[in-house]
mmCIF file of C-alpha atoms in Angstrom:
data_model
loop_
_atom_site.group_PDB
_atom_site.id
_atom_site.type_symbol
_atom_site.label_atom_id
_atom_site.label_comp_id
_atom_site.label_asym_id
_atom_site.label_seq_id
_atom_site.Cartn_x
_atom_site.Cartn_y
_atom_site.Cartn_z
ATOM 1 C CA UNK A 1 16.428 -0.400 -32.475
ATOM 2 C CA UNK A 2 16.900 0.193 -28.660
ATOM 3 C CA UNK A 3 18.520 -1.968 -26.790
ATOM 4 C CA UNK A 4 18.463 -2.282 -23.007
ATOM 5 C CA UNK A 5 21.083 -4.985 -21.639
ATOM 6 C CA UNK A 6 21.263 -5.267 -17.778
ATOM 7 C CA UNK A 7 23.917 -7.207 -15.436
ATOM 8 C CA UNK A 8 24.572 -9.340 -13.669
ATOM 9 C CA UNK A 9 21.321 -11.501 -14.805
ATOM 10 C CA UNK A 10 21.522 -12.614 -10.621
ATOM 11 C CA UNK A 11 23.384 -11.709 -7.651
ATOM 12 C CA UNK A 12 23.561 -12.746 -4.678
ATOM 13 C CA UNK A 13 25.192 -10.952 -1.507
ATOM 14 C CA UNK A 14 25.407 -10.772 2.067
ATOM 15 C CA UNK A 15 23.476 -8.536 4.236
ATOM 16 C CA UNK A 16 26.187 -5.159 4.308
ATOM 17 C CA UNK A 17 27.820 -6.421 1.346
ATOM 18 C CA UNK A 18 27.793 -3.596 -1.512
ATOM 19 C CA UNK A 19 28.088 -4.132 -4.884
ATOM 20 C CA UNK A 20 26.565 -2.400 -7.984
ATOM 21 C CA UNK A 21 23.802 -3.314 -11.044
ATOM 22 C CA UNK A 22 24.498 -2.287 -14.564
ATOM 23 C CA UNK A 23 22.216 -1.157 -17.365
ATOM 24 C CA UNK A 24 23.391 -0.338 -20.424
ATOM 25 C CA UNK A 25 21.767 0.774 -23.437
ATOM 26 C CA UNK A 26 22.100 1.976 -26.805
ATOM 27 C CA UNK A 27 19.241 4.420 -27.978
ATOM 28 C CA UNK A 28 19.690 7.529 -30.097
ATOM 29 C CA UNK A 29 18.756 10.920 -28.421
ATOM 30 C CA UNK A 30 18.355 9.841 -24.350
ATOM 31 C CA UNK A 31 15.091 11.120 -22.913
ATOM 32 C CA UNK A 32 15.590 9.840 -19.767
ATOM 33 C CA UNK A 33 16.767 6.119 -17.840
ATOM 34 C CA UNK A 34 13.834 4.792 -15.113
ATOM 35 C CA UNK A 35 14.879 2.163 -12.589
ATOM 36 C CA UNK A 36 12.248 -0.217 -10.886
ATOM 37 C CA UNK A 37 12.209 -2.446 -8.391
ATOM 38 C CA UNK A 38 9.783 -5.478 -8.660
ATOM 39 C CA UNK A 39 8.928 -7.915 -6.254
ATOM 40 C CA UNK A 40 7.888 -11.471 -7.342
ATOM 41 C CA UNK A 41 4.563 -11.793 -9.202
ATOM 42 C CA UNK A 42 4.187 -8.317 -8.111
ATOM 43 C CA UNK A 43 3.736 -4.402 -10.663
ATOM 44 C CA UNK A 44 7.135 -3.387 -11.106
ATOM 45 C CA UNK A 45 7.711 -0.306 -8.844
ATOM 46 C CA UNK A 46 9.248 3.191 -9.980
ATOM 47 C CA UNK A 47 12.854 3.740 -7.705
ATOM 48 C CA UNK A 48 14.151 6.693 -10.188
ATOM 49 C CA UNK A 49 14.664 9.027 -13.307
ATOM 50 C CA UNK A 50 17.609 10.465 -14.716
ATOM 51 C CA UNK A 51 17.607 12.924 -17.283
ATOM 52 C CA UNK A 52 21.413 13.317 -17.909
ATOM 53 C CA UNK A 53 24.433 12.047 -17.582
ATOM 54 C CA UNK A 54 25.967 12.717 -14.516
ATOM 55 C CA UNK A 55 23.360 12.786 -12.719
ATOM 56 C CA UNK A 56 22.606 11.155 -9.307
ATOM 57 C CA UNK A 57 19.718 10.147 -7.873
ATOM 58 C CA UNK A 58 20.011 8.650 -4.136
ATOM 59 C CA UNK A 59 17.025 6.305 -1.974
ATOM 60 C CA UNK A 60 17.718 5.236 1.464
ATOM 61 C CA UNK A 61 20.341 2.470 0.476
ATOM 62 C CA UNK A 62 20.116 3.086 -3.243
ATOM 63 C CA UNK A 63 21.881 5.636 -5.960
ATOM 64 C CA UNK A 64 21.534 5.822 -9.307
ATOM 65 C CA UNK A 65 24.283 6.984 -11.903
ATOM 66 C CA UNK A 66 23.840 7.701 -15.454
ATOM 67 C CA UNK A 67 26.430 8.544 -18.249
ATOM 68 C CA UNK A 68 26.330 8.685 -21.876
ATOM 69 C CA UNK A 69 26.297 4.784 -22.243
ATOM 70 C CA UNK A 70 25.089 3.101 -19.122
ATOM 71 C CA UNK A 71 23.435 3.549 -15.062
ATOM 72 C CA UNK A 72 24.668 2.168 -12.049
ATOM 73 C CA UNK A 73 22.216 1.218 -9.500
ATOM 74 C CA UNK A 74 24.589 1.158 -5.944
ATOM 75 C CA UNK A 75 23.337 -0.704 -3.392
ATOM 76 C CA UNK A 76 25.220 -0.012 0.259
ATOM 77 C CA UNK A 77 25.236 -2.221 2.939
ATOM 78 C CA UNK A 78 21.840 -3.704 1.737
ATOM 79 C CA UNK A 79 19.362 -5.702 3.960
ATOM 80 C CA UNK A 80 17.115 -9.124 2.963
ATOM 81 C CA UNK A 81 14.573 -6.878 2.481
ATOM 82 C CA UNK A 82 16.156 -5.472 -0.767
ATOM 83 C CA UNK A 83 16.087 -8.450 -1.945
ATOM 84 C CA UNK A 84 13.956 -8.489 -5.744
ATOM 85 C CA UNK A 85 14.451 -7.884 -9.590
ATOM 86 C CA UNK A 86 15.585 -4.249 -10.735
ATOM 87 C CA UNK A 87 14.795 -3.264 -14.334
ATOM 88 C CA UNK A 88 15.823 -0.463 -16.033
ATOM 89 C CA UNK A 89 14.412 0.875 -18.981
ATOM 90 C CA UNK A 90 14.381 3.872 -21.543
ATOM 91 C CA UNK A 91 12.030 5.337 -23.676
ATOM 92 C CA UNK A 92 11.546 4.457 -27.103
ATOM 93 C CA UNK A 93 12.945 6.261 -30.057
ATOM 94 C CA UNK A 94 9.182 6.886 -30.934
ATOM 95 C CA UNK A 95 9.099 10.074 -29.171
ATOM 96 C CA UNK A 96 6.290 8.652 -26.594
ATOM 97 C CA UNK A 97 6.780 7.461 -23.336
ATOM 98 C CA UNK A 98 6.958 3.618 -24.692
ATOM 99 C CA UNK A 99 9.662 1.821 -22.649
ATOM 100 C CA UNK A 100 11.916 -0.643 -23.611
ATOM 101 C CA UNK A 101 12.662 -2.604 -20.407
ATOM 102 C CA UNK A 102 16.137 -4.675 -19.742
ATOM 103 C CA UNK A 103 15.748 -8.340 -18.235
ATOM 104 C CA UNK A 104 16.465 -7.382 -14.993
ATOM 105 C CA UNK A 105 18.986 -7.535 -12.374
ATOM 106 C CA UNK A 106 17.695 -10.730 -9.404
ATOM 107 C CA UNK A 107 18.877 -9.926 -6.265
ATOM 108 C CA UNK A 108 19.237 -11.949 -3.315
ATOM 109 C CA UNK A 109 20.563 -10.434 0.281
ATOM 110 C CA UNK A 110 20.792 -13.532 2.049
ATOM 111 C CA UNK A 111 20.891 -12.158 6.288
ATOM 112 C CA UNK B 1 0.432 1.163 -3.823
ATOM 113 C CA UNK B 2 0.938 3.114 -7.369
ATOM 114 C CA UNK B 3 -3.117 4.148 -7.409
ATOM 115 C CA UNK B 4 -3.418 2.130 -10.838
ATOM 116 C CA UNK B 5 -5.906 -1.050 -10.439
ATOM 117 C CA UNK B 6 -5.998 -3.831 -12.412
ATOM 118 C CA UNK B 7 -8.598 -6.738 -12.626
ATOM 119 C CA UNK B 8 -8.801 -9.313 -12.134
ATOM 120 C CA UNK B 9 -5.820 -10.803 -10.413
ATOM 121 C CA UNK B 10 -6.114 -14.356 -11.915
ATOM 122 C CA UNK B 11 -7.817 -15.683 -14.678
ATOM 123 C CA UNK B 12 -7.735 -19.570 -15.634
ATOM 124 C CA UNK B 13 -9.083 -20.234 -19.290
ATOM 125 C CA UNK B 14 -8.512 -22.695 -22.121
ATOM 126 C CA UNK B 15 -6.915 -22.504 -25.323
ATOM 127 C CA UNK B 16 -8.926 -20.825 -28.198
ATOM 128 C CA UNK B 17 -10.861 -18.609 -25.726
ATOM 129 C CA UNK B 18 -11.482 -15.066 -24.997
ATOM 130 C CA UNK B 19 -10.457 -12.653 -21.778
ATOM 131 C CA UNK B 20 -10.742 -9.004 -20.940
ATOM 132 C CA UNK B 21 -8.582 -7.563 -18.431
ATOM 133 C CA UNK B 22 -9.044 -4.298 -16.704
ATOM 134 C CA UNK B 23 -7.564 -1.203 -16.204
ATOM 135 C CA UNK B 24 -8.470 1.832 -14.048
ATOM 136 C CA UNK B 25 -5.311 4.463 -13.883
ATOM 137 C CA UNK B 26 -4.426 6.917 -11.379
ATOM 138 C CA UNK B 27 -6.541 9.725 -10.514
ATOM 139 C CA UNK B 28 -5.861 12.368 -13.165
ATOM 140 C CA UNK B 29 -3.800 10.501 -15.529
ATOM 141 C CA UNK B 30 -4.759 10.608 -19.454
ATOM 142 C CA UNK B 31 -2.167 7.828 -20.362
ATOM 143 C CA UNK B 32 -2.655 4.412 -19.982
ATOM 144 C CA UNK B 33 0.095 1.189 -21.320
ATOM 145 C CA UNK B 34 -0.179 -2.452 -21.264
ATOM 146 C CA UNK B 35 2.518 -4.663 -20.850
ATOM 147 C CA UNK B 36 2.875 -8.579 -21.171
ATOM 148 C CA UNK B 37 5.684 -9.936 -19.079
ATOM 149 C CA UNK B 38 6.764 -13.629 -19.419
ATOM 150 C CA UNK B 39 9.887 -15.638 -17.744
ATOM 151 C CA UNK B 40 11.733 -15.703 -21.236
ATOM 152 C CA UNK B 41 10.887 -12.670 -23.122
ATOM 153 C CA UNK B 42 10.786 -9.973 -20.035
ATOM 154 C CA UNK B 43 8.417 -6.779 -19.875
ATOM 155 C CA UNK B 44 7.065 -6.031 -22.974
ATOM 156 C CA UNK B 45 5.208 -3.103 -24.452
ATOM 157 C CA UNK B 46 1.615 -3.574 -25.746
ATOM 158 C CA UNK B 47 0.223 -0.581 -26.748
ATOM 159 C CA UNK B 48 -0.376 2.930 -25.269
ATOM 160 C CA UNK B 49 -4.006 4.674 -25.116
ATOM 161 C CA UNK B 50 -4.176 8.666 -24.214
ATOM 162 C CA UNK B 51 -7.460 10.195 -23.476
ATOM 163 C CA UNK B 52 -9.333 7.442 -25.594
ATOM 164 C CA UNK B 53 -7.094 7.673 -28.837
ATOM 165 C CA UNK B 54 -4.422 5.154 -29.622
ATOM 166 C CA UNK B 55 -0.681 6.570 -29.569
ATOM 167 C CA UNK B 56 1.650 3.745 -30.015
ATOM 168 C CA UNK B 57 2.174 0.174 -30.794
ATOM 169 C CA UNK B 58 4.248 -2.120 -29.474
ATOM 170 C CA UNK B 59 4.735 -5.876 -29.964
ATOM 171 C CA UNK B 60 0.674 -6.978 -29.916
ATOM 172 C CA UNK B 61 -0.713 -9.610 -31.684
ATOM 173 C CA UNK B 62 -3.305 -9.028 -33.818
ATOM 174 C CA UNK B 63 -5.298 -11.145 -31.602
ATOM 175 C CA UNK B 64 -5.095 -8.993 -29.208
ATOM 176 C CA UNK B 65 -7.072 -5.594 -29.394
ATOM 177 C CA UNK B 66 -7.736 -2.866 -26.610
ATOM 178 C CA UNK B 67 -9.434 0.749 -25.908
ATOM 179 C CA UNK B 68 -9.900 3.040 -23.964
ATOM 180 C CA UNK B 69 -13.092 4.568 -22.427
ATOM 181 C CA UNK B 70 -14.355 8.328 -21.769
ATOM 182 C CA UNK B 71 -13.626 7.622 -17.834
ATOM 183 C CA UNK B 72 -10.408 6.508 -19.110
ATOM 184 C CA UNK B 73 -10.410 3.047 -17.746
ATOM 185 C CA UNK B 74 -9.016 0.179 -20.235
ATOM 186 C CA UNK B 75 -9.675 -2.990 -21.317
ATOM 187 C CA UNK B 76 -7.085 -5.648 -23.022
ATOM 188 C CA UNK B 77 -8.851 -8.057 -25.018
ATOM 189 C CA UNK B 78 -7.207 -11.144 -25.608
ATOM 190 C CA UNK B 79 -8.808 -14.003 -28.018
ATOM 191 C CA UNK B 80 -8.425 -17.343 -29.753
ATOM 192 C CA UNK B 81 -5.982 -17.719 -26.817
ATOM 193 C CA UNK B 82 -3.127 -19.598 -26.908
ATOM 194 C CA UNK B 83 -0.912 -21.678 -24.450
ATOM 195 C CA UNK B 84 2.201 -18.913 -25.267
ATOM 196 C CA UNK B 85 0.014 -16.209 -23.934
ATOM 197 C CA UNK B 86 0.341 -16.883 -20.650
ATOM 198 C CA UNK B 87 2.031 -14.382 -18.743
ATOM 199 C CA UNK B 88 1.772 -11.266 -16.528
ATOM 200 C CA UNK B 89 -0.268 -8.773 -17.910
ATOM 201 C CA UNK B 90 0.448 -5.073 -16.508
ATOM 202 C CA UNK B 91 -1.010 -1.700 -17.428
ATOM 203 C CA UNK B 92 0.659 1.280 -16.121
ATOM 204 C CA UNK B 93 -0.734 5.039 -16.082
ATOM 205 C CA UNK B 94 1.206 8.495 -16.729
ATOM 206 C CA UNK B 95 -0.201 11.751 -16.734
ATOM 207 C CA UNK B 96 0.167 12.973 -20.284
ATOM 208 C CA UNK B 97 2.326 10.603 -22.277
ATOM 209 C CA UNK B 98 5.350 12.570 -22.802
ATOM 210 C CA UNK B 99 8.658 10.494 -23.016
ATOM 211 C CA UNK B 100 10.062 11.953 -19.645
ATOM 212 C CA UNK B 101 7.047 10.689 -17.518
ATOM 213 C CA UNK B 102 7.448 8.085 -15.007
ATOM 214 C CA UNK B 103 4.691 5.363 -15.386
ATOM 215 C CA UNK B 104 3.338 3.621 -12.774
ATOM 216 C CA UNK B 105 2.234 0.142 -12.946
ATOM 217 C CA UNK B 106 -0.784 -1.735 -11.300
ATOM 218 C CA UNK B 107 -0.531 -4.965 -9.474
ATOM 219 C CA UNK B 108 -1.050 -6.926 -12.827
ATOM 220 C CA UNK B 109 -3.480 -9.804 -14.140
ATOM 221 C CA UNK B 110 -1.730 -13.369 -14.188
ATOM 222 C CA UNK B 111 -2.858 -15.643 -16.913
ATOM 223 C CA UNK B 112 -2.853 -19.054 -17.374
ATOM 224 C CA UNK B 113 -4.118 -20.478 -20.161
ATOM 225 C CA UNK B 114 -4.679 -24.528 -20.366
#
């Protein structure tokens, strides 16, 4: 069964204060990692795909890493506004574009 | 704004009643998922319609039953509902269905069932 474990569960940073999100996951076969971004009691919003690892995948203060285990969402010098939950998730062994979704990452950038 | 609609936004109801919630995807898109997302279980797939014909299952009650129309809106039917069942409810649309396609989610129905 795939598994999708993301952490920390919260953080909580300054504004300019970098740090990274983790997703891990154990699925046979990658088809691909998505990251979103959702806002509270809001649709969860697509940030990026990656295909393979090593790839990278960069948005205004975001990257995204991927390797055979786990993605790194970056986050540089970051601003209140980032402030929300990031999921990742993968597809399901299935072969159709069913996700399995982590928990989520809360972020707070506190100004 | 992802293009996918959802209605309504809120729905109040009681226990042991019945709720539709709709679905209109983006322009062009064949694929359409729901989701159920509560504080202690996370995003959870439904079930996945393309071009009117069920694909996949997820974890759905058997309560629970949905379809998809020719104009390839959707509707989630919920019944004999439950105080557990409230939650987020999201669909999300994708062109084809393939594994590698990003989906993109509406602005979801909140339920609260009393």
């Amino acid at each position: 069964e795939d598994q999708v474990t993301q952490s920390p569960e919260a953080l909580r940073l300054q504004e300019g204060e970098s740090s990274s999100l983790n997703c891990s996951y154990t699925v046979s076969g990658l088809r691909g990692l998505f990251w979103y971004r959702q806002d509270p009691g809001k649709g969860p919003e697509f940030l990026f795909t990656l295909y393979s690892a090593g790839e990278e995948k960069e948005k205004e203060r975001l990257k995204a890493t991927l390797t055979k285990k786990e993605s790194f969402l970056h986050i540089t010098a970051p601003k209140p506004e980032d402030s929300a939950t990031y999921l990742c998730a993968v597809p399901r062994d299935s072969g159709y574009s069913t996700l399995t979704f982590g928990k989520g990452t809360m972020l707070l950038v506190s100004p | 704004d992802s293009g996918v609609t959802q209605t309504p936004k809120h729905l109040i109801t009681a226990t042991g009643q019945r709720v539709t919630l709709r679905c209109s995807p983006r322009s062009g898109d064949l694929s359409v998922y729901w989701y159920q997302q509560s504080l202690d279980q996370g995003l959870q797939f439904l079930i996945h319609y393309y071009n009117g014909e069920e694909r996949a299952k997820g974890n759905i009650l058997e309560r629970f039953s949905a379809q998809q129309f020719p104009d390839l809106h959707s509707e989630l039917n919920l019944s004999s509902l439950e105080l557990g069942d409230s939650a987020l409810y999201f669909c999300a649309s994708s062109a084809s269905g393939g594994a590698w396609e990003t989906q993109y989610f509406g602005p979801g129905t909140r339920l609260l069932v009393l």
